[in-house]
PDB file of C-alpha atoms in Angstrom:
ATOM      1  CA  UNK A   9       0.000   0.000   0.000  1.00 38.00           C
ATOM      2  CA  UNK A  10       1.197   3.326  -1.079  1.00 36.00           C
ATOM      3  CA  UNK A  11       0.564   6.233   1.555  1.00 37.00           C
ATOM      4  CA  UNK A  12       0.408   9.967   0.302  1.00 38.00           C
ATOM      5  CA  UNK A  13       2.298  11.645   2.720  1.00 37.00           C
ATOM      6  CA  UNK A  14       5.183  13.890   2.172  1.00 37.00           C
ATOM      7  CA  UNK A  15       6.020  17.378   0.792  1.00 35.00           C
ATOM      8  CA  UNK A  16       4.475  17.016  -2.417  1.00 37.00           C
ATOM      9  CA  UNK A  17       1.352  16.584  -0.581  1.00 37.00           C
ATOM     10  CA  UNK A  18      -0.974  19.861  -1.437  1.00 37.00           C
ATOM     11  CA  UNK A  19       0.100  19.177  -5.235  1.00 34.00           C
ATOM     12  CA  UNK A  20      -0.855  15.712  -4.919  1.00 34.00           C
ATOM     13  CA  UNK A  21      -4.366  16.329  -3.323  1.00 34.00           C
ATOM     14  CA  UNK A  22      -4.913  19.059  -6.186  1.00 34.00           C
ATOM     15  CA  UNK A  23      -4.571  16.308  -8.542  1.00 33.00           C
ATOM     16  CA  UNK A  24      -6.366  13.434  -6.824  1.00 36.00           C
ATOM     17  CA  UNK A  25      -9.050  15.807  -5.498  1.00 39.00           C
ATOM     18  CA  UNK A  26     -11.179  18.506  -6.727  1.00 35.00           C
ATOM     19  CA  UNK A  27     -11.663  21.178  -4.040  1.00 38.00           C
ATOM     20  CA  UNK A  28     -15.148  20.868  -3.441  1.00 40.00           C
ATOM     21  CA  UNK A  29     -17.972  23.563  -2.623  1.00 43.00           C
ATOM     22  CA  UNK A  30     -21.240  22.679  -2.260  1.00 44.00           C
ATOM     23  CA  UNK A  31     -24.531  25.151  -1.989  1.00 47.00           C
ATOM     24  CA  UNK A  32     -26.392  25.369   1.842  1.00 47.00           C
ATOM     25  CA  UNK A  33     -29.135  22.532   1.268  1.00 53.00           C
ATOM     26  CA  UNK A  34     -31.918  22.272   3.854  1.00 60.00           C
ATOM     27  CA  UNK A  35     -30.680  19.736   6.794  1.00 86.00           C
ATOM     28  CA  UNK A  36     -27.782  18.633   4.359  1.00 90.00           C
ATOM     29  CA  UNK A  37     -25.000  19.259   1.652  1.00 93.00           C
ATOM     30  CA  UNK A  38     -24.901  17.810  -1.248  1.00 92.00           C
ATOM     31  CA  UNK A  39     -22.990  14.369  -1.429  1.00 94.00           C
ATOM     32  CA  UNK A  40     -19.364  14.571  -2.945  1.00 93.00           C
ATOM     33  CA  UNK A  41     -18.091  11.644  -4.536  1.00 92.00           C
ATOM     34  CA  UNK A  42     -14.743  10.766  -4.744  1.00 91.00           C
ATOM     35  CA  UNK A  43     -12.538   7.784  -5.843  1.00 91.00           C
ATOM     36  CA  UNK A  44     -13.434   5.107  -3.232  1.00 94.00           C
ATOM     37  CA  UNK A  45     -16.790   6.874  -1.219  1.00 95.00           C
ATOM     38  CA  UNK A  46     -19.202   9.380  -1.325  1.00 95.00           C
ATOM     39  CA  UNK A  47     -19.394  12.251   1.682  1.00 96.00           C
ATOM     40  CA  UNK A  48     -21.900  14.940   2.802  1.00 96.00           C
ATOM     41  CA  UNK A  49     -23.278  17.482   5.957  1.00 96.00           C
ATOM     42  CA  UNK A  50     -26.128  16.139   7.403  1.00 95.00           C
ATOM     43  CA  UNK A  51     -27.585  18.628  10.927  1.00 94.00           C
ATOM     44  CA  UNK A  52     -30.353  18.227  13.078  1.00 92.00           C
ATOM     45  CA  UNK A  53     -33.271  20.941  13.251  1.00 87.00           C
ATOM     46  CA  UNK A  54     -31.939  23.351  14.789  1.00 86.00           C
ATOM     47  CA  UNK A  55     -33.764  24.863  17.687  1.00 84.00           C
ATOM     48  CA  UNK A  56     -34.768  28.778  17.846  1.00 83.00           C
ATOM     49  CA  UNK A  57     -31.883  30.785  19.555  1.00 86.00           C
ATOM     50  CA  UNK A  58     -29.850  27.244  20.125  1.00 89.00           C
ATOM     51  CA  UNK A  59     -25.562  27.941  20.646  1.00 94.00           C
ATOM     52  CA  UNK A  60     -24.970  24.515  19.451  1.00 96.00           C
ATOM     53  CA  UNK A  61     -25.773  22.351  17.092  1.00 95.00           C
ATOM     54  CA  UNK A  62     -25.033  18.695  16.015  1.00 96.00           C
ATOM     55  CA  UNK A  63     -24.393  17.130  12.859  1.00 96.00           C
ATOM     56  CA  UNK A  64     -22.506  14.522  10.702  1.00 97.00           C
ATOM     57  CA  UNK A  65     -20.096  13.725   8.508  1.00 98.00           C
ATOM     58  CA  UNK A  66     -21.366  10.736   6.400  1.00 97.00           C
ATOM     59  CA  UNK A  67     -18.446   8.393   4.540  1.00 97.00           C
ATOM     60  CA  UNK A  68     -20.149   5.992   2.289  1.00 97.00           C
ATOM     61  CA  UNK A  69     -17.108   3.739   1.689  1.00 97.00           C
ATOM     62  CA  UNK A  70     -17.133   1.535  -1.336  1.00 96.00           C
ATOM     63  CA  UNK A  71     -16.384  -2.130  -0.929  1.00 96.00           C
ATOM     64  CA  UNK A  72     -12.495  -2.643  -0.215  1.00 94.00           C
ATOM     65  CA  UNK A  73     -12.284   0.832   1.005  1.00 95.00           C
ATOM     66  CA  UNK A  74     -11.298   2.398   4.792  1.00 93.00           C
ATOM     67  CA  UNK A  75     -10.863   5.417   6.476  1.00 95.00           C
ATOM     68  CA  UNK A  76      -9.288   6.310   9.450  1.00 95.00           C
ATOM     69  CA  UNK A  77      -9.797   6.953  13.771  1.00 96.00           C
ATOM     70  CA  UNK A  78      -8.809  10.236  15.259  1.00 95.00           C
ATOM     71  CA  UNK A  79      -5.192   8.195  15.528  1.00 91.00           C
ATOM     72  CA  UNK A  80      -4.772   5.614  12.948  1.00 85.00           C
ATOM     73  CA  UNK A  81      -1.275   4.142  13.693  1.00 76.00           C
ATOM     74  CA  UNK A  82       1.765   4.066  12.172  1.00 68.00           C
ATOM     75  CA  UNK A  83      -0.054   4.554   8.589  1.00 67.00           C
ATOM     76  CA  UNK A  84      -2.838   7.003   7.573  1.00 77.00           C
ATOM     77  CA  UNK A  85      -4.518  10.109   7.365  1.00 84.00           C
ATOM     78  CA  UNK A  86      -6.758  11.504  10.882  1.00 89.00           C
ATOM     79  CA  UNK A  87     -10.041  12.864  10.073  1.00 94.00           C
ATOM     80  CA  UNK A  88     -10.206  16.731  11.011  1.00 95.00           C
ATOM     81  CA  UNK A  89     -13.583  19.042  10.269  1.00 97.00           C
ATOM     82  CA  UNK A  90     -12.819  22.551  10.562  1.00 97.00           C
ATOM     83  CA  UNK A  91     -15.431  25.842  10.934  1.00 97.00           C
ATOM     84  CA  UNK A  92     -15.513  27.984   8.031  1.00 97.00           C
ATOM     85  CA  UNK A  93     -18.325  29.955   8.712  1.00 97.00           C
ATOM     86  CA  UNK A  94     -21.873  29.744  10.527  1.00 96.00           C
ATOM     87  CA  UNK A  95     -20.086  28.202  13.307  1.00 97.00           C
ATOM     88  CA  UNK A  96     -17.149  29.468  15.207  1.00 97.00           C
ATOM     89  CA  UNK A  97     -15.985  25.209  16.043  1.00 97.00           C
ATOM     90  CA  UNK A  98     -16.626  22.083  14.685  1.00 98.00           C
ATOM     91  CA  UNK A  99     -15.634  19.568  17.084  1.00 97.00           C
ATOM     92  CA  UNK A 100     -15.642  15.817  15.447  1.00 97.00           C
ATOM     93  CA  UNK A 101     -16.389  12.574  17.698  1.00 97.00           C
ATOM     94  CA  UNK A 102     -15.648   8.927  16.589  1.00 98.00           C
ATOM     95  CA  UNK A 103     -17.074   5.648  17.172  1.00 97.00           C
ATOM     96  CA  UNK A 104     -14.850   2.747  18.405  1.00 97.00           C
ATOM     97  CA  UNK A 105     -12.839   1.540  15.687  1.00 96.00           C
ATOM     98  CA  UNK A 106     -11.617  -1.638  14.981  1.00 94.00           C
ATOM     99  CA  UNK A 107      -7.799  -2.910  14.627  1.00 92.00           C
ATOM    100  CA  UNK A 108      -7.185  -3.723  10.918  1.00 85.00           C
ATOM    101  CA  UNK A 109      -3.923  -5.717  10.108  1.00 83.00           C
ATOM    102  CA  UNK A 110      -2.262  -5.822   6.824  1.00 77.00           C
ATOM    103  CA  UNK A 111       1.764  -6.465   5.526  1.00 73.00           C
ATOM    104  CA  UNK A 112       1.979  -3.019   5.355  1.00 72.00           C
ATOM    105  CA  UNK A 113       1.472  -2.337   8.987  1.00 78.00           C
ATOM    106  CA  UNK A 114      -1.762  -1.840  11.253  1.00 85.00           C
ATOM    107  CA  UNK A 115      -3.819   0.869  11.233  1.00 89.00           C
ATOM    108  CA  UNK A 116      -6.964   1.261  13.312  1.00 94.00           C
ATOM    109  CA  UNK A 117     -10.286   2.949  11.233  1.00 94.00           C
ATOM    110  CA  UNK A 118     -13.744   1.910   9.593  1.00 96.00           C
ATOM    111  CA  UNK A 119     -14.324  -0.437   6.922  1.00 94.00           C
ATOM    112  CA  UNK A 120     -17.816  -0.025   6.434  1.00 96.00           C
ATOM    113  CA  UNK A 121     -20.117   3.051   5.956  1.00 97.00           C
ATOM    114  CA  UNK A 122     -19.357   5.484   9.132  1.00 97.00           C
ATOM    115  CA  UNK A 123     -20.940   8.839  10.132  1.00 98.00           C
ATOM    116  CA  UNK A 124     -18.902  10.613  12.623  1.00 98.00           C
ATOM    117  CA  UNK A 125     -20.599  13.023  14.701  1.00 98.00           C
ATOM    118  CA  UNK A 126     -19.708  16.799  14.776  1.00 98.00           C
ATOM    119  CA  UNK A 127     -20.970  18.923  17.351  1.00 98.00           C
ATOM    120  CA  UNK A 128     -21.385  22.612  15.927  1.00 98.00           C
ATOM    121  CA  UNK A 129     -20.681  26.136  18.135  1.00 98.00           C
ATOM    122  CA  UNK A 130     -22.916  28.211  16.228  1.00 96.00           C
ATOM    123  CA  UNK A 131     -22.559  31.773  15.400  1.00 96.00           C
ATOM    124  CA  UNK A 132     -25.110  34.339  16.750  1.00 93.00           C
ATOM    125  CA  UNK A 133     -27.742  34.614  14.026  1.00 90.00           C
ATOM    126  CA  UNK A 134     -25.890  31.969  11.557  1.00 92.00           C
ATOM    127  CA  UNK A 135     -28.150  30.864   8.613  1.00 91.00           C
ATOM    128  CA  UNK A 136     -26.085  28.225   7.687  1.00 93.00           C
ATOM    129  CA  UNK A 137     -23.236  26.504   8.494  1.00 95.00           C
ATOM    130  CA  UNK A 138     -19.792  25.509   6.509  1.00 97.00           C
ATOM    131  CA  UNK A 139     -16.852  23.330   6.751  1.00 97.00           C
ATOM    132  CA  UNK A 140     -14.005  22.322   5.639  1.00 97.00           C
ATOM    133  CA  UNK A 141     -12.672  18.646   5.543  1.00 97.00           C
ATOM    134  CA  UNK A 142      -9.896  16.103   4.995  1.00 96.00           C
ATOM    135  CA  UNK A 143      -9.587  12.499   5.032  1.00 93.00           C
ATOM    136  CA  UNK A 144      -7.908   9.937   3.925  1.00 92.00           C
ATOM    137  CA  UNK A 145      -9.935   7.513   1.433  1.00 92.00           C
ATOM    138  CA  UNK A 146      -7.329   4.142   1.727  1.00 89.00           C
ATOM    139  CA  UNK A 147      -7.348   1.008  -0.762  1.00 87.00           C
ATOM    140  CA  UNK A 148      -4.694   0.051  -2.278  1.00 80.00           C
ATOM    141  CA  UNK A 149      -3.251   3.636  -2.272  1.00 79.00           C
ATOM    142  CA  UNK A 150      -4.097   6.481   0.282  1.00 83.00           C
ATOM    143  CA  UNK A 151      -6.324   9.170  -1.377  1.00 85.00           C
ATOM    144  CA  UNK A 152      -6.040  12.644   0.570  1.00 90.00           C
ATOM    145  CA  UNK A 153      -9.735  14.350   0.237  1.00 92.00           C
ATOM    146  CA  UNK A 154     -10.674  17.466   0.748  1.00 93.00           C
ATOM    147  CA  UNK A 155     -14.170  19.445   0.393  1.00 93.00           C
ATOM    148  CA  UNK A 156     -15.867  22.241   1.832  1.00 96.00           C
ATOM    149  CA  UNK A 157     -19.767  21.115   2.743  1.00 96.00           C
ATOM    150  CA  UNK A 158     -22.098  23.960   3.537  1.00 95.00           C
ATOM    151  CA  UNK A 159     -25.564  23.295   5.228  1.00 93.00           C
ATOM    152  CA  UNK A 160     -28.796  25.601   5.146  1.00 90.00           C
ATOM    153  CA  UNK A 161     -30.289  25.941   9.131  1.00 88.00           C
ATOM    154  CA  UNK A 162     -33.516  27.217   7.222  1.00 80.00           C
ATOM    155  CA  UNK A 163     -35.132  22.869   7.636  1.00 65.00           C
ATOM    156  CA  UNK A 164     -38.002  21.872   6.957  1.00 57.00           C
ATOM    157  CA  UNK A 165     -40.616  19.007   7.942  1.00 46.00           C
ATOM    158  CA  UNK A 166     -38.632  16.760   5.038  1.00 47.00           C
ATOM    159  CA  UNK A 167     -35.174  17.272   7.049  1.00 65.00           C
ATOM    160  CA  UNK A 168     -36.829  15.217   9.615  1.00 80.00           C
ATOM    161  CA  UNK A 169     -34.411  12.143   8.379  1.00 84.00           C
ATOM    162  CA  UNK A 170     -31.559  14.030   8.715  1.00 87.00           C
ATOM    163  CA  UNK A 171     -32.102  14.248  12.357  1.00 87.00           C
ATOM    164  CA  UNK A 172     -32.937  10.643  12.778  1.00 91.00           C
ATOM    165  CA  UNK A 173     -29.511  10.368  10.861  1.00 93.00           C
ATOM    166  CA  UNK A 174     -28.010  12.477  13.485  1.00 95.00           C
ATOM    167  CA  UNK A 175     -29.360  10.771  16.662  1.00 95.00           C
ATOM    168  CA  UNK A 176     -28.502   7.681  15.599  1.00 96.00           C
ATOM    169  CA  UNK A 177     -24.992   8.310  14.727  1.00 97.00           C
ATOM    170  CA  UNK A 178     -24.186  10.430  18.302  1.00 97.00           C
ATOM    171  CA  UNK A 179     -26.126   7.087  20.069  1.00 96.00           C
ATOM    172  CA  UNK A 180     -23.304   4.995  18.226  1.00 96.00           C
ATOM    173  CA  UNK A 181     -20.691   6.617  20.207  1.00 97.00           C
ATOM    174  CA  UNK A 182     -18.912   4.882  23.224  1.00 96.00           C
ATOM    175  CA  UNK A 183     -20.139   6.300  26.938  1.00 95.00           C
ATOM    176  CA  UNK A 184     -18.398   5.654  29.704  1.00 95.00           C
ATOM    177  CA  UNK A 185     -17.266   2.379  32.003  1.00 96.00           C
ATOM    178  CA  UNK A 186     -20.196   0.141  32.262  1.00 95.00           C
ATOM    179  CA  UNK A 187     -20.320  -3.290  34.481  1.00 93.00           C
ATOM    180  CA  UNK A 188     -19.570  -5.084  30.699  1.00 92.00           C
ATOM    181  CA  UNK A 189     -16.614  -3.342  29.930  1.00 95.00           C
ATOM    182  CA  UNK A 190     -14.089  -0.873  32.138  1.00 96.00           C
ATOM    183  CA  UNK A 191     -11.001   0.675  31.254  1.00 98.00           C
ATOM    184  CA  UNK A 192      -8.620   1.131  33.889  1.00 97.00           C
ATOM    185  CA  UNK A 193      -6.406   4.046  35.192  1.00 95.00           C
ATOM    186  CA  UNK A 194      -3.159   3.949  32.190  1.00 97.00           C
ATOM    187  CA  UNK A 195       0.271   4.141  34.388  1.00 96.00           C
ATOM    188  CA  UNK A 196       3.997   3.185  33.349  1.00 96.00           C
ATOM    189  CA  UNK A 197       5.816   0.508  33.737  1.00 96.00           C
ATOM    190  CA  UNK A 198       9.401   0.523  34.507  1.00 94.00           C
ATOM    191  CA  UNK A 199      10.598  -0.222  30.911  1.00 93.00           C
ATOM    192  CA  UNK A 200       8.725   2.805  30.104  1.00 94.00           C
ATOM    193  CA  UNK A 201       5.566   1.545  28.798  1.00 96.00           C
ATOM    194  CA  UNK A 202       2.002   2.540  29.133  1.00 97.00           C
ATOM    195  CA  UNK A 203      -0.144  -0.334  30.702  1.00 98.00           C
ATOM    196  CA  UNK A 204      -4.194  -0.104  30.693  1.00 98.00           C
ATOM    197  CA  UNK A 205      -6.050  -3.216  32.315  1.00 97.00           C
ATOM    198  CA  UNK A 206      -9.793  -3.781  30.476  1.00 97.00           C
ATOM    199  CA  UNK A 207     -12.288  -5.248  32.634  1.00 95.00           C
ATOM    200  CA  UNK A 208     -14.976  -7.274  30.604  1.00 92.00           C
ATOM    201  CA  UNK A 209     -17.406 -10.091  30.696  1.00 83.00           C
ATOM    202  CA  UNK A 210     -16.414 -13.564  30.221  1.00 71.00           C
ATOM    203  CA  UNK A 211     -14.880 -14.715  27.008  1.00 64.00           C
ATOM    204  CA  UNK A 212     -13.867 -10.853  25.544  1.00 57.00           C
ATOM    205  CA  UNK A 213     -14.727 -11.463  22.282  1.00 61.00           C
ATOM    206  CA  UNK A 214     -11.196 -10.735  21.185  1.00 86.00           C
ATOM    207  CA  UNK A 215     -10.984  -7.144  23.150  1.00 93.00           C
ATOM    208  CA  UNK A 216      -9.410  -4.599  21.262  1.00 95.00           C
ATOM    209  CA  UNK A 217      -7.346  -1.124  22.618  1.00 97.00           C
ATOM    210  CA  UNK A 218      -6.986   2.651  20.881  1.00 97.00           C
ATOM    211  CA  UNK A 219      -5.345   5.216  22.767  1.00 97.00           C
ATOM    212  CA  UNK A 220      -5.219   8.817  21.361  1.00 96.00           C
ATOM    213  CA  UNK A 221      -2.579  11.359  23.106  1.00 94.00           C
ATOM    214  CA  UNK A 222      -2.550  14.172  20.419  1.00 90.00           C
ATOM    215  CA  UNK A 223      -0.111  14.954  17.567  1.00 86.00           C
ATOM    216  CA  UNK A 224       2.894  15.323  20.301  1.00 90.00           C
ATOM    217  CA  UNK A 225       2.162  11.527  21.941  1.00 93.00           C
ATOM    218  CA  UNK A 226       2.338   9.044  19.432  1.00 92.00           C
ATOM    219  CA  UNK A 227       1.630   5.566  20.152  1.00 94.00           C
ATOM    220  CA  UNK A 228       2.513   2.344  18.526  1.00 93.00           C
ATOM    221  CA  UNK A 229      -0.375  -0.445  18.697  1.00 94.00           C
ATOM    222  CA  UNK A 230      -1.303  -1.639  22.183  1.00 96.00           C
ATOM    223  CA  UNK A 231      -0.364  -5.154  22.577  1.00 95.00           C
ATOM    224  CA  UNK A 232      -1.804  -7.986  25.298  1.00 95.00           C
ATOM    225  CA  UNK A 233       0.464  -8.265  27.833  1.00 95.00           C
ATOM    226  CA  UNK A 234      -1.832 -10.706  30.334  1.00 94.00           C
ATOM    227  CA  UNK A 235      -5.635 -11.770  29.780  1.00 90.00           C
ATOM    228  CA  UNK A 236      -7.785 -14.420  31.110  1.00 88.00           C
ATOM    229  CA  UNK A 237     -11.921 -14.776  31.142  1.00 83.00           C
ATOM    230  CA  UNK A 238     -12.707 -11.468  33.119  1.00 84.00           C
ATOM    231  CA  UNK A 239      -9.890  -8.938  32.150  1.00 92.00           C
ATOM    232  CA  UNK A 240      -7.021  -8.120  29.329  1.00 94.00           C
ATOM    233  CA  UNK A 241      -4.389  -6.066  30.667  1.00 96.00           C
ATOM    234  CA  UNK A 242      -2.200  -4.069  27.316  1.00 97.00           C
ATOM    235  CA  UNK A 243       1.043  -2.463  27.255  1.00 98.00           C
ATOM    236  CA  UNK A 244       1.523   0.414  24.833  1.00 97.00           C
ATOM    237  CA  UNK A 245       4.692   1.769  23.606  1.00 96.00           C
ATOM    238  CA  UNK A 246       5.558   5.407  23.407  1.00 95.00           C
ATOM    239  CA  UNK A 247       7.107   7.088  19.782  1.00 93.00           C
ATOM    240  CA  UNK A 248       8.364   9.604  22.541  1.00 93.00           C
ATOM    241  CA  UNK A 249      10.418  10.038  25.671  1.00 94.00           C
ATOM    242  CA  UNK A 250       7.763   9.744  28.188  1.00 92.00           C
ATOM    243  CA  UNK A 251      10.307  11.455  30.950  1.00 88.00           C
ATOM    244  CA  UNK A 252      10.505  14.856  28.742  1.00 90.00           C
ATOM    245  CA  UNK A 253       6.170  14.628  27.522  1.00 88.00           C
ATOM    246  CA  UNK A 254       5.310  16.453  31.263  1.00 90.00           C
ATOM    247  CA  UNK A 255       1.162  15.377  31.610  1.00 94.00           C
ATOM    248  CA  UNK A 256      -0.911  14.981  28.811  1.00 95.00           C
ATOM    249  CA  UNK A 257      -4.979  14.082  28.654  1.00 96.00           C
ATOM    250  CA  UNK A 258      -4.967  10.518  26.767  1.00 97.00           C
ATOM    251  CA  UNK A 259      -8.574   9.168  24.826  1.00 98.00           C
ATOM    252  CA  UNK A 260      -8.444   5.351  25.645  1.00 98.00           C
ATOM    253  CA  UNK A 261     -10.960   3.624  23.827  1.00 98.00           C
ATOM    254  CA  UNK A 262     -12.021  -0.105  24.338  1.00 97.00           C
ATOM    255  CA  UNK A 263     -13.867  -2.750  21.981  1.00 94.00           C
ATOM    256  CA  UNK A 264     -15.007  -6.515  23.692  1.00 92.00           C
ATOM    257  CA  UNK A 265     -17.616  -7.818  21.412  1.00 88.00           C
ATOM    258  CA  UNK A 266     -20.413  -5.849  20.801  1.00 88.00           C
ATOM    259  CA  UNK A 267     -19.709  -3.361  23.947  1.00 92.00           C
ATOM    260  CA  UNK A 268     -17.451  -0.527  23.783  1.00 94.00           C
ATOM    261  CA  UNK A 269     -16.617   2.183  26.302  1.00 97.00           C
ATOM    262  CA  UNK A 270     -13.813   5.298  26.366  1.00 98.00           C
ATOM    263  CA  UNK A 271     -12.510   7.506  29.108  1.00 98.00           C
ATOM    264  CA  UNK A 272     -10.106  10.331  28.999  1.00 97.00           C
ATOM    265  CA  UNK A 273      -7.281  10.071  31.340  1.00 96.00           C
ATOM    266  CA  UNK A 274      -4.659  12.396  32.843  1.00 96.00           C
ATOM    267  CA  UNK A 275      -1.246  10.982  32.184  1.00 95.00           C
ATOM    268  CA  UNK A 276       1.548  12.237  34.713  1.00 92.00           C
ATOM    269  CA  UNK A 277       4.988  11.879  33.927  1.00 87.00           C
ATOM    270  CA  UNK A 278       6.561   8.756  35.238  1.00 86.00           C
TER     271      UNK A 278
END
């Protein structure tokens, strides 16, 4: 697999990718397609006076095709949604991914259809809203994508899917610890490793880990240290010198068969 990443990189997205700009639609942008997927905007009704708003970012992926979790590993391209107008942030939120393994490396991401939530802070008075995103759109090579998706607040009584849509996409997230599945306070070892114990019901169903620490805390892929039928206990490895980090806020996000759960944690130098 070939991975666009390197200087060359605006050039190479201006020749892979149109810059997209789509019209405000009622409850939803247009759909962009692109080689591998389709993408649009999709917001709730917006209540009267309302500071925030929510929305999505729908990838159709085409069979074969992936994209990637807020930290994909050692290969690919994050997902980031930015304000361009209407809205002053655009703050994205991801389901639990799954671990994908391949000679090339591992990467962790979707490889179905996802919608990944977006939580808008709206502009006083705003009439629409607009962003701008990029993704990576990964088969055999890495497509970089960018668009610009623009969405009418003005809905309505036929936007009323959209906001189904939304609901159900902000319900798929992960909550908290639950009695089915728990992760545990991170700390470091002595070799200078992170180590997270997951609590979960009998059997696992072949638990999975994803930790997130920001562009500045790079992780490789957790690996199972210890498990039997009520708990798996990872180690993580560092792509930094954990003594010269200082604290940093780590997402740890946990998969056990169909449950899932994420916390954020405070990490404290060791």
């Amino acid at each position: 697999m070939t991975i666009l990443r390197n200087k060359k990189l605006p050039f190479i997205i201006a020749l892979l990718c149109a810059l997209w700009s789509q019209h405000a639609s009622a409850g939803a942008s247009e759909w962009n397609e692109t080689m591998g997927a389709r993408l649009r905007v999709v917001t709730e009704n917006p209540n009267p006076g309302a500071k925030t708003l929510r929305g999505v970012l729908q990838v159709d992926l085409e069979p074969g095709w992936k994209t990637y979790w807020r930290e994909p590993g050692a290969s690919g391209i994050p997902p980031k949604v930015e304000a361009v107008s209407g809205a002053t942030e655009a703050a994205v939120h991801f389901p639990v991914p799954h671990w994908v393994d391949q000679s090339y490396g591992s990467w962790a991401g979707y490889i179905e259809p996802v919608s990944l939530p977006i939580t808008f802070r709206l502009e006083d008075g705003a009439s629409s809203v607009a962003v701008d995103v990029f993704l990576g759109i990964c088969h055999d090579v890495c497509v970089p994508v960018t668009g610009q998706f623009e969405v009418s607040l003005h809905h309505s009584s036929g936007s009323m899917l959209q906001s189904i849509q939304v609901d159900a996409a902000f319900a798929n997230l992960p909550g908290g610890n639950t009695d089915a599945l728990s992760v545990g306070t991170p700390g470091w070892t002595k070799d200078g490793l992170l180590e997270i114990h997951v609590a979960h019901d009998k059997g696992g169903g072949g638990t999975q880990l994803f930790v997130s620490g920001g562009e500045k805390h790079g992780f490789k892929k957790p690996v199972v240290a210890a498990e039997d039928a009520a708990g798996t206990v990872f180690q993580v490895e560092p792509l930094f010198d954990p003594a010269e980090a200082g604290a940093f806020d780590l997402i740890v996000a946990a998969r056990s068969g169909n449950d899932s759960a994420e916390i954020t944690a405070k990490i404290a130098a060791p």
